[in-house]
Short mmCIF file of C-alpha atoms in Angstrom, two decimals:
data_model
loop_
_atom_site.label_atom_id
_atom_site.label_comp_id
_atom_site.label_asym_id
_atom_site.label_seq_id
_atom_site.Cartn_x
_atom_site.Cartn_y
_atom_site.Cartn_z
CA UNK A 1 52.66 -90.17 98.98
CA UNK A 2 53.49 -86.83 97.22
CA UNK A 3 50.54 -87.73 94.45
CA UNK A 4 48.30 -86.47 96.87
CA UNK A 5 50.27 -83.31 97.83
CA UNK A 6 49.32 -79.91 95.96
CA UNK A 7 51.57 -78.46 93.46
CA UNK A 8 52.92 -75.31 95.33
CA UNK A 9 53.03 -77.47 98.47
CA UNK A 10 55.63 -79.69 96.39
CA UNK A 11 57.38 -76.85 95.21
CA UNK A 12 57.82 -75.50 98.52
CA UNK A 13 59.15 -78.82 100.30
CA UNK A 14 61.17 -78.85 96.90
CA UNK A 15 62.82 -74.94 97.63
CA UNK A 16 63.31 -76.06 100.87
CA UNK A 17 65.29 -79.03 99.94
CA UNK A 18 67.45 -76.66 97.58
CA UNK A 19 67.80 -74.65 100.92
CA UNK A 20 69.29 -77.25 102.76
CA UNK A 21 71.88 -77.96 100.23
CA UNK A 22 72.51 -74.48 99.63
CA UNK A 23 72.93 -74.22 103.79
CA UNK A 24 74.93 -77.47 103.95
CA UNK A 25 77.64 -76.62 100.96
CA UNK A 26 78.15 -72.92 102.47
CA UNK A 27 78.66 -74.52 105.67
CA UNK A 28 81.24 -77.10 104.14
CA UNK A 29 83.17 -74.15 102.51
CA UNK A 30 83.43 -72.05 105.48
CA UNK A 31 84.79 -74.65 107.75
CA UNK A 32 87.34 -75.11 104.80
CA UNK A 33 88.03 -71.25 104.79
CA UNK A 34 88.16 -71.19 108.75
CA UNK A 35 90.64 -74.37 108.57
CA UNK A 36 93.21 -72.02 106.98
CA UNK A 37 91.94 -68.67 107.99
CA UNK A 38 92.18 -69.22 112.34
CA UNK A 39 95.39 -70.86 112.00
CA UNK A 40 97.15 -68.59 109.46
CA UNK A 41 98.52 -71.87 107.27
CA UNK A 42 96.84 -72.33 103.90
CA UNK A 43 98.19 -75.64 103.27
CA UNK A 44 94.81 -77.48 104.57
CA UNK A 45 93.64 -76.38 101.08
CA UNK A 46 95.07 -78.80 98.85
CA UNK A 47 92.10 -80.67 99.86
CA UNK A 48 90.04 -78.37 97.66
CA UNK A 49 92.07 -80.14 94.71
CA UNK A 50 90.29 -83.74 95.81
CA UNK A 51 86.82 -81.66 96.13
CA UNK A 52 86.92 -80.40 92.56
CA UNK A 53 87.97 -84.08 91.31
CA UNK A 54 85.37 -86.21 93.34
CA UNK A 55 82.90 -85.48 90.97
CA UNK A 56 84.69 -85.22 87.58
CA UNK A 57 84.70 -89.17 86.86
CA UNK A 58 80.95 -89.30 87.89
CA UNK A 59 80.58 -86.77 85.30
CA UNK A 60 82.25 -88.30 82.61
CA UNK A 61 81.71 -91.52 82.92
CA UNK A 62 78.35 -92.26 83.72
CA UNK A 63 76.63 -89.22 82.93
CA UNK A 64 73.25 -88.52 84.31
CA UNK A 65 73.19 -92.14 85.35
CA UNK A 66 73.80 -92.44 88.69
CA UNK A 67 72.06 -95.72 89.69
CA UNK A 68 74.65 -97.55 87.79
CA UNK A 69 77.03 -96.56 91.09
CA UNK A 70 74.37 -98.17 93.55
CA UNK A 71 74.91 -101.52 91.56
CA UNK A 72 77.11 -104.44 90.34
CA UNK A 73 78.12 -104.50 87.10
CA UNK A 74 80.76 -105.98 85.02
CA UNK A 75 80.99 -102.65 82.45
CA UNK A 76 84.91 -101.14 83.00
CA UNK A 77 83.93 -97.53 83.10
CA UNK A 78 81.53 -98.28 86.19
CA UNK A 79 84.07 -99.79 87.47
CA UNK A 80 86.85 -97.10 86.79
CA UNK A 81 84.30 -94.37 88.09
CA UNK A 82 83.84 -96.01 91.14
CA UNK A 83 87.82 -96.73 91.43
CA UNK A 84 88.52 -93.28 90.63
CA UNK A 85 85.54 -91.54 92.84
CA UNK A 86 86.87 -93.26 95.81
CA UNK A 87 90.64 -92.42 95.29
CA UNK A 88 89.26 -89.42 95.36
CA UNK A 89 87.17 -89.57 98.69
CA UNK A 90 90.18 -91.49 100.52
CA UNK A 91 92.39 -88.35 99.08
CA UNK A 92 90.22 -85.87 100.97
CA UNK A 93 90.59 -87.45 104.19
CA UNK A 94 94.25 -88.29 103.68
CA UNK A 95 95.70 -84.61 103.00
CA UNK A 96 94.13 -83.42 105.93
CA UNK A 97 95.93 -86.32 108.15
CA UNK A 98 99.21 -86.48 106.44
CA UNK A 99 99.60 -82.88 107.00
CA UNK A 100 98.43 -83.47 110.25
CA UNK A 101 101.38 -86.10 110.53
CA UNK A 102 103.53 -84.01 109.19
CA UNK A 103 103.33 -81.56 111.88
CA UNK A 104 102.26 -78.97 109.19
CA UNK A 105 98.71 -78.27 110.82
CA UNK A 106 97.11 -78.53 113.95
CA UNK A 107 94.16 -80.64 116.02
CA UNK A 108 92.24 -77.72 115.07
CA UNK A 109 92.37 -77.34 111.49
CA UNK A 110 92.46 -81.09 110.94
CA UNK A 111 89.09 -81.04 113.13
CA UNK A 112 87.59 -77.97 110.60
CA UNK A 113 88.87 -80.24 107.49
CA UNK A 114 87.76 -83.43 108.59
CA UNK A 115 83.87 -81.81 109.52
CA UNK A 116 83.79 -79.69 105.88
CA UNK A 117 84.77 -83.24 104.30
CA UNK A 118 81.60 -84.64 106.73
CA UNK A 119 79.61 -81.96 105.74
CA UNK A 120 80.48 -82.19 102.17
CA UNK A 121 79.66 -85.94 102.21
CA UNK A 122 76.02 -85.25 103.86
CA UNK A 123 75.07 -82.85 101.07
CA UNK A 124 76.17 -85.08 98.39
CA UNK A 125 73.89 -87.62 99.97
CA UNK A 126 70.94 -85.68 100.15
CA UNK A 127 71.01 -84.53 96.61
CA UNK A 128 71.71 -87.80 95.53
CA UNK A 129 68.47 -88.19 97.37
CA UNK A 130 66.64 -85.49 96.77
CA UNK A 131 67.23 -86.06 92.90
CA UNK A 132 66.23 -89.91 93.03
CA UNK A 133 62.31 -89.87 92.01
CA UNK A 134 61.98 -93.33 93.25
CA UNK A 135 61.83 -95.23 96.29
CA UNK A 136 64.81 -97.33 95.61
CA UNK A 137 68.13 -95.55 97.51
CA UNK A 138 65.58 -95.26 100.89
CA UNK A 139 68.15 -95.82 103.03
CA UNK A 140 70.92 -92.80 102.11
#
């Protein structure tokens, strides 16, 4: 389908893509900074701990490799990445609502949290998209 597309008509749909991650990750951070900011109660940022690890086993583990997530395999350090990626995604959801629990923050900033987390999540997936040259991970 893009074969037939010109060259600076790919690299525009391609800019535009970077756009759109660009607009989605700014988004994600400034709900974060609101979360803390409107209620005066910076403890909603501990979250940003599990945002800076959920990539670091990707990273180190598999590499440049992703498609080895999307699949079964029986190698340990696939299986630790995906162990370890998803502590990592519970983590950000479970700050917010133990805090919550807690009685530390409010309906409000747990609302901000829980939508940067959402937002977060939807920009992973379309770079994770947007880098996959294939036709293989359609349906994210």
């Amino acid at each position: 389908m893009m074969a037939d597309v010109p060259g600076y008509l790919r690299t525009c749909f391609h800019t535009g893509k970077l756009a759109l991650l660009a607009i989605l990750v700014s988004g994600g951070i400034v709900l974060q900074i609101l979360a803390c900011a409107l209620y005066n109660n910076w403890w909603p940022m501990l979250t940003v701990i599990m945002y800076v690890l959920l990539p670091m086993p990707l990273l180190f583990f598999t590499g440049s490799d992703a498609s080895s997530l999307f699949s079964e395999s029986d190698n340990g350090w696939v299986n630790a990445t995906k162990f370890l990626t998803g502590a990592s995604a519970v983590g950000s959801i479970a700050i917010p609502a133990i805090l919550k629990h807690a009685g530390i923050i409010g309906w409000g900033a747990l609302a901000m949290e829980l939508s940067s987390y959402f937002i977060f999540v939807l920009a992973i997936m379309c770079c994770i998209r947007m880098n996959d040259e294939d036709d293989y991970y359609r349906f994210i």
